[in-house]
PDB file of N, CA, C and O in Angstrom:
ATOM      1  N   UNK A   6      70.614  39.329 -16.599  1.00 64.00           N
ATOM      2  CA  UNK A   6      69.534  38.415 -17.265  1.00 64.00           C
ATOM      3  C   UNK A   6      69.767  38.972 -18.630  1.00 64.00           C
ATOM      4  O   UNK A   6      69.573  40.145 -19.090  1.00 64.00           O
ATOM      5  N   UNK A   7      69.964  38.126 -19.713  1.00 81.00           N
ATOM      6  CA  UNK A   7      69.686  38.325 -21.318  1.00 81.00           C
ATOM      7  C   UNK A   7      68.687  38.665 -21.541  1.00 81.00           C
ATOM      8  O   UNK A   7      67.913  38.318 -20.783  1.00 81.00           O
ATOM      9  N   UNK A   8      68.201  39.347 -22.670  1.00 80.00           N
ATOM     10  CA  UNK A   8      66.727  39.535 -23.152  1.00 80.00           C
ATOM     11  C   UNK A   8      65.850  38.335 -23.317  1.00 80.00           C
ATOM     12  O   UNK A   8      64.784  38.392 -23.166  1.00 80.00           O
ATOM     13  N   UNK A   9      66.270  37.100 -24.025  1.00 80.00           N
ATOM     14  CA  UNK A   9      65.968  36.063 -24.216  1.00 80.00           C
ATOM     15  C   UNK A   9      65.661  35.378 -22.968  1.00 80.00           C
ATOM     16  O   UNK A   9      64.276  34.898 -23.097  1.00 80.00           O
ATOM     17  N   UNK A  10      66.177  35.677 -22.244  1.00 80.00           N
ATOM     18  CA  UNK A  10      65.839  34.847 -20.864  1.00 80.00           C
ATOM     19  C   UNK A  10      64.723  35.336 -20.427  1.00 80.00           C
ATOM     20  O   UNK A  10      64.086  34.949 -19.392  1.00 80.00           O
ATOM     21  N   UNK A  11      64.926  36.820 -20.230  1.00 79.00           N
ATOM     22  CA  UNK A  11      63.561  37.479 -19.458  1.00 79.00           C
ATOM     23  C   UNK A  11      62.550  37.489 -20.360  1.00 79.00           C
ATOM     24  O   UNK A  11      61.343  37.433 -19.428  1.00 79.00           O
ATOM     25  N   UNK A  12      62.401  37.390 -21.581  1.00 74.00           N
ATOM     26  CA  UNK A  12      61.083  37.326 -22.457  1.00 74.00           C
ATOM     27  C   UNK A  12      60.893  35.699 -22.021  1.00 74.00           C
ATOM     28  O   UNK A  12      59.524  35.568 -21.661  1.00 74.00           O
ATOM     29  N   UNK A  13      61.446  34.599 -21.775  1.00 75.00           N
ATOM     30  CA  UNK A  13      61.452  33.569 -21.488  1.00 75.00           C
ATOM     31  C   UNK A  13      60.373  33.278 -19.923  1.00 75.00           C
ATOM     32  O   UNK A  13      59.394  32.801 -19.952  1.00 75.00           O
ATOM     33  N   UNK A  14      61.145  34.011 -19.339  1.00 78.00           N
ATOM     34  CA  UNK A  14      60.329  34.033 -17.616  1.00 78.00           C
ATOM     35  C   UNK A  14      58.970  34.722 -17.992  1.00 78.00           C
ATOM     36  O   UNK A  14      58.359  34.128 -16.910  1.00 78.00           O
ATOM     37  N   UNK A  15      59.088  35.741 -18.619  1.00 74.00           N
ATOM     38  CA  UNK A  15      57.719  36.474 -18.848  1.00 74.00           C
ATOM     39  C   UNK A  15      56.713  35.831 -19.065  1.00 74.00           C
ATOM     40  O   UNK A  15      55.758  35.572 -18.760  1.00 74.00           O
ATOM     41  N   UNK A  16      57.099  34.867 -19.977  1.00 70.00           N
ATOM     42  CA  UNK A  16      56.289  33.592 -20.773  1.00 70.00           C
ATOM     43  C   UNK A  16      55.764  32.845 -20.061  1.00 70.00           C
ATOM     44  O   UNK A  16      54.519  32.440 -20.033  1.00 70.00           O
ATOM     45  N   UNK A  17      56.833  32.365 -19.031  1.00 75.00           N
ATOM     46  CA  UNK A  17      56.331  31.436 -18.219  1.00 75.00           C
ATOM     47  C   UNK A  17      55.689  31.436 -17.001  1.00 75.00           C
ATOM     48  O   UNK A  17      54.837  30.814 -16.400  1.00 75.00           O
ATOM     49  N   UNK A  18      55.285  32.810 -16.593  1.00 77.00           N
ATOM     50  CA  UNK A  18      54.865  33.568 -15.672  1.00 77.00           C
ATOM     51  C   UNK A  18      53.242  33.958 -15.854  1.00 77.00           C
ATOM     52  O   UNK A  18      52.233  34.198 -15.229  1.00 77.00           O
ATOM     53  N   UNK A  19      52.876  33.939 -17.363  1.00 80.00           N
ATOM     54  CA  UNK A  19      51.808  34.011 -17.825  1.00 80.00           C
ATOM     55  C   UNK A  19      50.809  33.258 -17.783  1.00 80.00           C
ATOM     56  O   UNK A  19      50.961  31.930 -17.860  1.00 80.00           O
ATOM     57  N   UNK A  20      49.283  33.783 -17.211  1.00 83.00           N
ATOM     58  CA  UNK A  20      48.243  32.819 -17.033  1.00 83.00           C
ATOM     59  C   UNK A  20      47.172  33.227 -18.104  1.00 83.00           C
ATOM     60  O   UNK A  20      47.181  34.383 -18.455  1.00 83.00           O
ATOM     61  N   UNK A  21      46.499  32.538 -18.136  1.00 83.00           N
ATOM     62  CA  UNK A  21      45.221  32.652 -18.914  1.00 83.00           C
ATOM     63  C   UNK A  21      44.317  33.912 -18.701  1.00 83.00           C
ATOM     64  O   UNK A  21      43.935  33.557 -17.349  1.00 83.00           O
ATOM     65  N   UNK A  22      43.880  34.432 -19.276  1.00 86.00           N
ATOM     66  CA  UNK A  22      42.618  35.849 -18.909  1.00 86.00           C
ATOM     67  C   UNK A  22      41.921  35.717 -20.118  1.00 86.00           C
ATOM     68  O   UNK A  22      42.236  35.779 -21.162  1.00 86.00           O
ATOM     69  N   UNK A  23      40.703  36.067 -19.929  1.00 86.00           N
ATOM     70  CA  UNK A  23      39.594  36.348 -20.846  1.00 86.00           C
ATOM     71  C   UNK A  23      39.617  37.107 -22.002  1.00 86.00           C
ATOM     72  O   UNK A  23      39.539  37.429 -22.871  1.00 86.00           O
ATOM     73  N   UNK A  24      40.755  38.344 -21.349  1.00 90.00           N
ATOM     74  CA  UNK A  24      40.823  39.467 -22.402  1.00 90.00           C
ATOM     75  C   UNK A  24      41.666  38.752 -23.522  1.00 90.00           C
ATOM     76  O   UNK A  24      42.236  39.519 -24.247  1.00 90.00           O
ATOM     77  N   UNK A  25      42.450  37.639 -23.109  1.00 87.00           N
ATOM     78  CA  UNK A  25      43.403  37.262 -24.287  1.00 87.00           C
ATOM     79  C   UNK A  25      42.769  36.791 -25.602  1.00 87.00           C
ATOM     80  O   UNK A  25      43.292  37.084 -26.515  1.00 87.00           O
ATOM     81  N   UNK A  26      41.479  37.100 -25.759  1.00 86.00           N
ATOM     82  CA  UNK A  26      40.877  36.318 -26.878  1.00 86.00           C
ATOM     83  C   UNK A  26      41.067  37.793 -27.935  1.00 86.00           C
ATOM     84  O   UNK A  26      40.712  37.739 -29.057  1.00 86.00           O
ATOM     85  N   UNK A  27      40.841  38.866 -27.117  1.00 90.00           N
ATOM     86  CA  UNK A  27      40.989  40.124 -28.033  1.00 90.00           C
ATOM     87  C   UNK A  27      42.279  40.833 -27.908  1.00 90.00           C
ATOM     88  O   UNK A  27      42.383  42.001 -28.192  1.00 90.00           O
ATOM     89  N   UNK A  28      43.340  40.340 -27.306  1.00 89.00           N
ATOM     90  CA  UNK A  28      44.698  40.808 -27.280  1.00 89.00           C
ATOM     91  C   UNK A  28      45.350  40.310 -28.900  1.00 89.00           C
ATOM     92  O   UNK A  28      44.956  39.873 -29.531  1.00 89.00           O
ATOM     93  N   UNK A  29      46.325  41.489 -28.832  1.00 90.00           N
ATOM     94  CA  UNK A  29      47.007  41.394 -30.239  1.00 90.00           C
ATOM     95  C   UNK A  29      48.466  40.754 -29.923  1.00 90.00           C
ATOM     96  O   UNK A  29      49.084  40.576 -31.057  1.00 90.00           O
ATOM     97  N   UNK A  30      48.791  40.741 -28.705  1.00 87.00           N
ATOM     98  CA  UNK A  30      50.053  39.658 -28.108  1.00 87.00           C
ATOM     99  C   UNK A  30      49.922  38.636 -28.665  1.00 87.00           C
ATOM    100  O   UNK A  30      49.312  37.562 -28.600  1.00 87.00           O
ATOM    101  N   UNK A  31      51.003  38.048 -29.586  1.00 86.00           N
ATOM    102  CA  UNK A  31      50.930  36.501 -29.924  1.00 86.00           C
ATOM    103  C   UNK A  31      50.989  35.227 -28.702  1.00 86.00           C
ATOM    104  O   UNK A  31      49.797  34.427 -28.897  1.00 86.00           O
ATOM    105  N   UNK A  32      51.428  35.966 -27.703  1.00 84.00           N
ATOM    106  CA  UNK A  32      51.393  34.820 -26.224  1.00 84.00           C
ATOM    107  C   UNK A  32      49.925  34.679 -25.713  1.00 84.00           C
ATOM    108  O   UNK A  32      49.772  33.498 -25.506  1.00 84.00           O
ATOM    109  N   UNK A  33      49.350  35.569 -25.954  1.00 86.00           N
ATOM    110  CA  UNK A  33      48.063  35.821 -25.350  1.00 86.00           C
ATOM    111  C   UNK A  33      47.049  35.040 -26.317  1.00 86.00           C
ATOM    112  O   UNK A  33      46.228  34.576 -25.969  1.00 86.00           O
ATOM    113  N   UNK A  34      47.199  35.718 -27.499  1.00 88.00           N
ATOM    114  CA  UNK A  34      46.531  34.986 -28.658  1.00 88.00           C
ATOM    115  C   UNK A  34      46.786  33.147 -28.359  1.00 88.00           C
ATOM    116  O   UNK A  34      45.563  32.398 -28.501  1.00 88.00           O
ATOM    117  N   UNK A  35      47.727  32.559 -28.292  1.00 87.00           N
ATOM    118  CA  UNK A  35      48.116  31.472 -27.899  1.00 87.00           C
ATOM    119  C   UNK A  35      47.630  30.590 -26.696  1.00 87.00           C
ATOM    120  O   UNK A  35      46.853  29.495 -26.533  1.00 87.00           O
ATOM    121  N   UNK A  36      47.276  31.553 -25.758  1.00 87.00           N
ATOM    122  CA  UNK A  36      46.920  31.027 -24.510  1.00 87.00           C
ATOM    123  C   UNK A  36      45.331  31.077 -24.837  1.00 87.00           C
ATOM    124  O   UNK A  36      44.637  30.273 -24.101  1.00 87.00           O
ATOM    125  N   UNK A  37      44.663  31.867 -25.599  1.00 88.00           N
ATOM    126  CA  UNK A  37      43.434  32.323 -25.820  1.00 88.00           C
ATOM    127  C   UNK A  37      43.032  30.661 -26.680  1.00 88.00           C
ATOM    128  O   UNK A  37      41.867  29.797 -25.977  1.00 88.00           O
ATOM    129  N   UNK A  38      43.720  30.308 -27.619  1.00 89.00           N
ATOM    130  CA  UNK A  38      43.857  29.440 -28.509  1.00 89.00           C
ATOM    131  C   UNK A  38      43.667  28.013 -27.789  1.00 89.00           C
ATOM    132  O   UNK A  38      42.787  27.292 -27.614  1.00 89.00           O
ATOM    133  N   UNK A  39      44.689  27.923 -26.741  1.00 88.00           N
ATOM    134  CA  UNK A  39      44.992  26.494 -26.138  1.00 88.00           C
ATOM    135  C   UNK A  39      43.903  26.410 -24.989  1.00 88.00           C
ATOM    136  O   UNK A  39      43.199  25.322 -24.762  1.00 88.00           O
ATOM    137  N   UNK A  40      43.316  27.593 -24.625  1.00 87.00           N
ATOM    138  CA  UNK A  40      42.268  27.365 -23.393  1.00 87.00           C
ATOM    139  C   UNK A  40      41.121  26.884 -24.200  1.00 87.00           C
ATOM    140  O   UNK A  40      40.356  26.399 -23.575  1.00 87.00           O
ATOM    141  N   UNK A  41      40.685  27.512 -25.450  1.00 87.00           N
ATOM    142  CA  UNK A  41      39.599  27.206 -26.234  1.00 87.00           C
ATOM    143  C   UNK A  41      39.378  25.544 -26.466  1.00 87.00           C
ATOM    144  O   UNK A  41      38.381  24.786 -26.340  1.00 87.00           O
ATOM    145  N   UNK A  42      40.953  24.970 -26.540  1.00 86.00           N
ATOM    146  CA  UNK A  42      40.917  23.689 -26.901  1.00 86.00           C
ATOM    147  C   UNK A  42      40.701  22.685 -25.826  1.00 86.00           C
ATOM    148  O   UNK A  42      40.320  21.766 -26.158  1.00 86.00           O
ATOM    149  N   UNK A  43      41.145  22.842 -24.796  1.00 86.00           N
ATOM    150  CA  UNK A  43      41.269  22.413 -23.574  1.00 86.00           C
ATOM    151  C   UNK A  43      39.661  22.414 -23.121  1.00 86.00           C
ATOM    152  O   UNK A  43      39.280  21.374 -23.052  1.00 86.00           O
ATOM    153  N   UNK A  44      39.091  23.345 -23.330  1.00 83.00           N
ATOM    154  CA  UNK A  44      37.684  23.611 -23.043  1.00 83.00           C
ATOM    155  C   UNK A  44      36.757  22.829 -23.786  1.00 83.00           C
ATOM    156  O   UNK A  44      35.824  22.212 -23.280  1.00 83.00           O
ATOM    157  N   UNK A  45      37.049  22.984 -25.073  1.00 78.00           N
ATOM    158  CA  UNK A  45      36.040  22.205 -26.093  1.00 78.00           C
ATOM    159  C   UNK A  45      36.361  20.527 -25.567  1.00 78.00           C
ATOM    160  O   UNK A  45      35.698  19.645 -25.473  1.00 78.00           O
ATOM    161  N   UNK A  46      37.682  20.273 -25.383  1.00 76.00           N
ATOM    162  CA  UNK A  46      38.082  18.640 -25.366  1.00 76.00           C
ATOM    163  C   UNK A  46      37.192  18.220 -23.712  1.00 76.00           C
ATOM    164  O   UNK A  46      36.580  17.262 -23.747  1.00 76.00           O
ATOM    165  N   UNK A  47      37.310  19.128 -22.738  1.00 76.00           N
ATOM    166  CA  UNK A  47      36.848  18.610 -21.479  1.00 76.00           C
ATOM    167  C   UNK A  47      35.072  18.889 -21.430  1.00 76.00           C
ATOM    168  O   UNK A  47      34.506  17.894 -21.302  1.00 76.00           O
ATOM    169  N   UNK A  48      34.317  19.787 -22.738  1.00 73.00           N
ATOM    170  CA  UNK A  48      33.098  19.525 -22.660  1.00 73.00           C
ATOM    171  C   UNK A  48      32.569  18.318 -23.339  1.00 73.00           C
ATOM    172  O   UNK A  48      31.692  17.710 -23.184  1.00 73.00           O
ATOM    173  N   UNK A  49      33.406  17.859 -24.504  1.00 69.00           N
ATOM    174  CA  UNK A  49      33.142  17.032 -25.315  1.00 69.00           C
ATOM    175  C   UNK A  49      33.144  15.513 -24.517  1.00 69.00           C
ATOM    176  O   UNK A  49      32.076  14.689 -25.208  1.00 69.00           O
ATOM    177  N   UNK A  50      33.764  15.712 -23.832  1.00 65.00           N
ATOM    178  CA  UNK A  50      34.321  13.933 -22.867  1.00 65.00           C
ATOM    179  C   UNK A  50      34.998  13.359 -24.119  1.00 65.00           C
ATOM    180  O   UNK A  50      36.138  14.062 -24.619  1.00 65.00           O
ATOM    181  N   UNK A  51      35.413  11.896 -23.715  1.00 62.00           N
ATOM    182  CA  UNK A  51      36.229  11.052 -24.460  1.00 62.00           C
ATOM    183  C   UNK A  51      35.473  10.648 -25.755  1.00 62.00           C
ATOM    184  O   UNK A  51      34.581  10.460 -26.025  1.00 62.00           O
ATOM    185  N   UNK A  52      36.427   9.997 -26.419  1.00 62.00           N
ATOM    186  CA  UNK A  52      36.244   9.283 -27.646  1.00 62.00           C
ATOM    187  C   UNK A  52      35.120   8.152 -27.808  1.00 62.00           C
ATOM    188  O   UNK A  52      34.677   7.845 -28.757  1.00 62.00           O
ATOM    189  N   UNK A  53      35.068   7.495 -26.381  1.00 61.00           N
ATOM    190  CA  UNK A  53      34.188   6.541 -26.351  1.00 61.00           C
ATOM    191  C   UNK A  53      32.708   6.616 -25.728  1.00 61.00           C
ATOM    192  O   UNK A  53      32.177   5.830 -25.169  1.00 61.00           O
ATOM    193  N   UNK A  54      32.798   8.206 -25.673  1.00 61.00           N
ATOM    194  CA  UNK A  54      31.177   8.294 -24.968  1.00 61.00           C
ATOM    195  C   UNK A  54      30.128   8.183 -25.893  1.00 61.00           C
ATOM    196  O   UNK A  54      29.966   7.428 -26.634  1.00 61.00           O
ATOM    197  N   UNK A  55      28.683   8.074 -25.041  1.00 61.00           N
ATOM    198  CA  UNK A  55      27.459   7.762 -25.832  1.00 61.00           C
ATOM    199  C   UNK A  55      26.616   9.087 -25.428  1.00 61.00           C
ATOM    200  O   UNK A  55      26.994   9.691 -24.317  1.00 61.00           O
ATOM    201  N   UNK A  56      25.612   9.164 -26.241  1.00 64.00           N
ATOM    202  CA  UNK A  56      24.555  10.007 -25.876  1.00 64.00           C
ATOM    203  C   UNK A  56      23.754   9.479 -25.110  1.00 64.00           C
ATOM    204  O   UNK A  56      23.269   8.389 -25.046  1.00 64.00           O
ATOM    205  N   UNK A  57      23.678  10.262 -24.077  1.00 68.00           N
ATOM    206  CA  UNK A  57      22.678   9.712 -22.510  1.00 68.00           C
ATOM    207  C   UNK A  57      21.027   9.758 -23.135  1.00 68.00           C
ATOM    208  O   UNK A  57      20.758  10.649 -24.210  1.00 68.00           O
ATOM    209  N   UNK A  58      20.463   8.973 -22.728  1.00 71.00           N
ATOM    210  CA  UNK A  58      19.157   8.610 -22.805  1.00 71.00           C
ATOM    211  C   UNK A  58      18.365  10.009 -22.105  1.00 71.00           C
ATOM    212  O   UNK A  58      18.681   9.957 -20.587  1.00 71.00           O
ATOM    213  N   UNK A  59      17.462  10.614 -22.503  1.00 74.00           N
ATOM    214  CA  UNK A  59      16.549  11.560 -21.770  1.00 74.00           C
ATOM    215  C   UNK A  59      15.324  11.369 -22.253  1.00 74.00           C
ATOM    216  O   UNK A  59      14.641  10.788 -23.151  1.00 74.00           O
ATOM    217  N   UNK A  60      14.449  11.404 -21.067  1.00 77.00           N
ATOM    218  CA  UNK A  60      12.741  11.357 -21.271  1.00 77.00           C
ATOM    219  C   UNK A  60      12.387  12.608 -21.980  1.00 77.00           C
ATOM    220  O   UNK A  60      12.960  13.653 -22.259  1.00 77.00           O
ATOM    221  N   UNK A  61      11.040  12.637 -22.368  1.00 81.00           N
ATOM    222  CA  UNK A  61      10.168  13.844 -22.825  1.00 81.00           C
ATOM    223  C   UNK A  61      10.621  15.161 -22.115  1.00 81.00           C
ATOM    224  O   UNK A  61      10.109  16.277 -23.125  1.00 81.00           O
ATOM    225  N   UNK A  62      11.017  15.213 -20.860  1.00 81.00           N
ATOM    226  CA  UNK A  62      10.796  16.420 -20.529  1.00 81.00           C
ATOM    227  C   UNK A  62      12.481  16.849 -20.045  1.00 81.00           C
ATOM    228  O   UNK A  62      12.902  17.762 -19.327  1.00 81.00           O
ATOM    229  N   UNK A  63      13.270  16.133 -20.793  1.00 75.00           N
ATOM    230  CA  UNK A  63      14.866  16.473 -20.611  1.00 75.00           C
ATOM    231  C   UNK A  63      15.637  15.748 -19.522  1.00 75.00           C
ATOM    232  O   UNK A  63      16.649  16.302 -19.702  1.00 75.00           O
ATOM    233  N   UNK A  64      15.033  14.948 -19.016  1.00 76.00           N
ATOM    234  CA  UNK A  64      15.538  14.408 -17.768  1.00 76.00           C
ATOM    235  C   UNK A  64      16.297  13.409 -18.132  1.00 76.00           C
ATOM    236  O   UNK A  64      15.774  12.174 -18.990  1.00 76.00           O
ATOM    237  N   UNK A  65      17.478  12.877 -17.478  1.00 70.00           N
ATOM    238  CA  UNK A  65      18.190  11.766 -17.537  1.00 70.00           C
ATOM    239  C   UNK A  65      17.417  10.424 -17.432  1.00 70.00           C
ATOM    240  O   UNK A  65      16.855  10.192 -16.363  1.00 70.00           O
ATOM    241  N   UNK A  66      17.108   9.733 -18.172  1.00 70.00           N
ATOM    242  CA  UNK A  66      16.584   8.384 -18.218  1.00 70.00           C
ATOM    243  C   UNK A  66      17.831   7.240 -18.063  1.00 70.00           C
ATOM    244  O   UNK A  66      17.489   6.213 -17.306  1.00 70.00           O
ATOM    245  N   UNK A  67      19.096   7.571 -18.775  1.00 68.00           N
ATOM    246  CA  UNK A  67      20.027   6.283 -18.417  1.00 68.00           C
ATOM    247  C   UNK A  67      21.360   7.012 -19.171  1.00 68.00           C
ATOM    248  O   UNK A  67      21.158   7.417 -19.902  1.00 68.00           O
ATOM    249  N   UNK A  68      22.219   6.464 -18.695  1.00 62.00           N
ATOM    250  CA  UNK A  68      23.525   6.328 -19.420  1.00 62.00           C
ATOM    251  C   UNK A  68      24.159   5.440 -20.093  1.00 62.00           C
ATOM    252  O   UNK A  68      25.369   5.611 -20.779  1.00 62.00           O
ATOM    253  N   UNK A  69      23.004   4.574 -20.818  1.00 66.00           N
ATOM    254  CA  UNK A  69      23.254   3.839 -21.448  1.00 66.00           C
ATOM    255  C   UNK A  69      22.736   3.913 -23.004  1.00 66.00           C
ATOM    256  O   UNK A  69      22.179   3.237 -23.654  1.00 66.00           O
ATOM    257  N   UNK A  70      23.123   5.061 -23.717  1.00 59.00           N
ATOM    258  CA  UNK A  70      22.682   5.773 -24.583  1.00 59.00           C
ATOM    259  C   UNK A  70      23.320   4.928 -26.070  1.00 59.00           C
ATOM    260  O   UNK A  70      24.111   3.991 -25.647  1.00 59.00           O
ATOM    261  N   UNK A  71      22.933   5.685 -26.998  1.00 62.00           N
ATOM    262  CA  UNK A  71      23.382   5.194 -28.286  1.00 62.00           C
ATOM    263  C   UNK A  71      24.914   5.659 -28.072  1.00 62.00           C
ATOM    264  O   UNK A  71      25.470   6.693 -27.866  1.00 62.00           O
ATOM    265  N   UNK A  72      25.476   4.827 -29.197  1.00 61.00           N
ATOM    266  CA  UNK A  72      27.083   5.104 -29.653  1.00 61.00           C
ATOM    267  C   UNK A  72      26.733   6.230 -30.539  1.00 61.00           C
ATOM    268  O   UNK A  72      26.294   6.350 -31.356  1.00 61.00           O
ATOM    269  N   UNK A  73      28.046   7.240 -30.203  1.00 56.00           N
ATOM    270  CA  UNK A  73      28.245   8.337 -31.401  1.00 56.00           C
ATOM    271  C   UNK A  73      28.716   7.719 -32.917  1.00 56.00           C
ATOM    272  O   UNK A  73      29.408   7.151 -32.793  1.00 56.00           O
ATOM    273  N   UNK A  74      28.135   8.610 -33.844  1.00 62.00           N
ATOM    274  CA  UNK A  74      28.496   7.941 -35.183  1.00 62.00           C
ATOM    275  C   UNK A  74      29.746   8.564 -35.372  1.00 62.00           C
ATOM    276  O   UNK A  74      29.739   9.578 -34.980  1.00 62.00           O
ATOM    277  N   UNK A  75      30.994   8.065 -35.748  1.00 61.00           N
ATOM    278  CA  UNK A  75      32.036   8.576 -36.217  1.00 61.00           C
ATOM    279  C   UNK A  75      32.724   8.437 -37.624  1.00 61.00           C
ATOM    280  O   UNK A  75      32.341   7.424 -38.178  1.00 61.00           O
ATOM    281  N   UNK A  76      32.982   9.148 -38.631  1.00 65.00           N
ATOM    282  CA  UNK A  76      33.333   9.247 -39.566  1.00 65.00           C
ATOM    283  C   UNK A  76      34.918   8.388 -39.757  1.00 65.00           C
ATOM    284  O   UNK A  76      35.654   8.996 -38.517  1.00 65.00           O
ATOM    285  N   UNK A  77      35.268   7.330 -40.426  1.00 65.00           N
ATOM    286  CA  UNK A  77      36.419   6.570 -40.084  1.00 65.00           C
ATOM    287  C   UNK A  77      37.175   7.658 -41.145  1.00 65.00           C
ATOM    288  O   UNK A  77      37.215   8.250 -42.114  1.00 65.00           O
ATOM    289  N   UNK A  78      38.542   7.749 -40.616  1.00 63.00           N
ATOM    290  CA  UNK A  78      39.430   8.621 -41.213  1.00 63.00           C
ATOM    291  C   UNK A  78      39.952   7.452 -42.404  1.00 63.00           C
ATOM    292  O   UNK A  78      40.320   6.349 -42.545  1.00 63.00           O
ATOM    293  N   UNK A  79      40.185   8.161 -43.702  1.00 57.00           N
ATOM    294  CA  UNK A  79      40.520   7.822 -44.931  1.00 57.00           C
ATOM    295  C   UNK A  79      42.340   7.402 -44.544  1.00 57.00           C
ATOM    296  O   UNK A  79      43.233   7.961 -44.187  1.00 57.00           O
TER     297      UNK A  79
END
């Protein structure tokens, strides 16, 4: 197996690990960055989301909340 193929196989087998955030390896840094982007997207939800209404105790009152304000792209 040539060197490029060996490196490709190594990269294909790599999975995210929390230590990737402090790694100096480009592949690990890339995985950490991608993991953060996916995590942020999952946490934020979809573009058509609304802010849920909650009562004074922080309990969910309704899923019929206000639409999120968005800046229009120029």
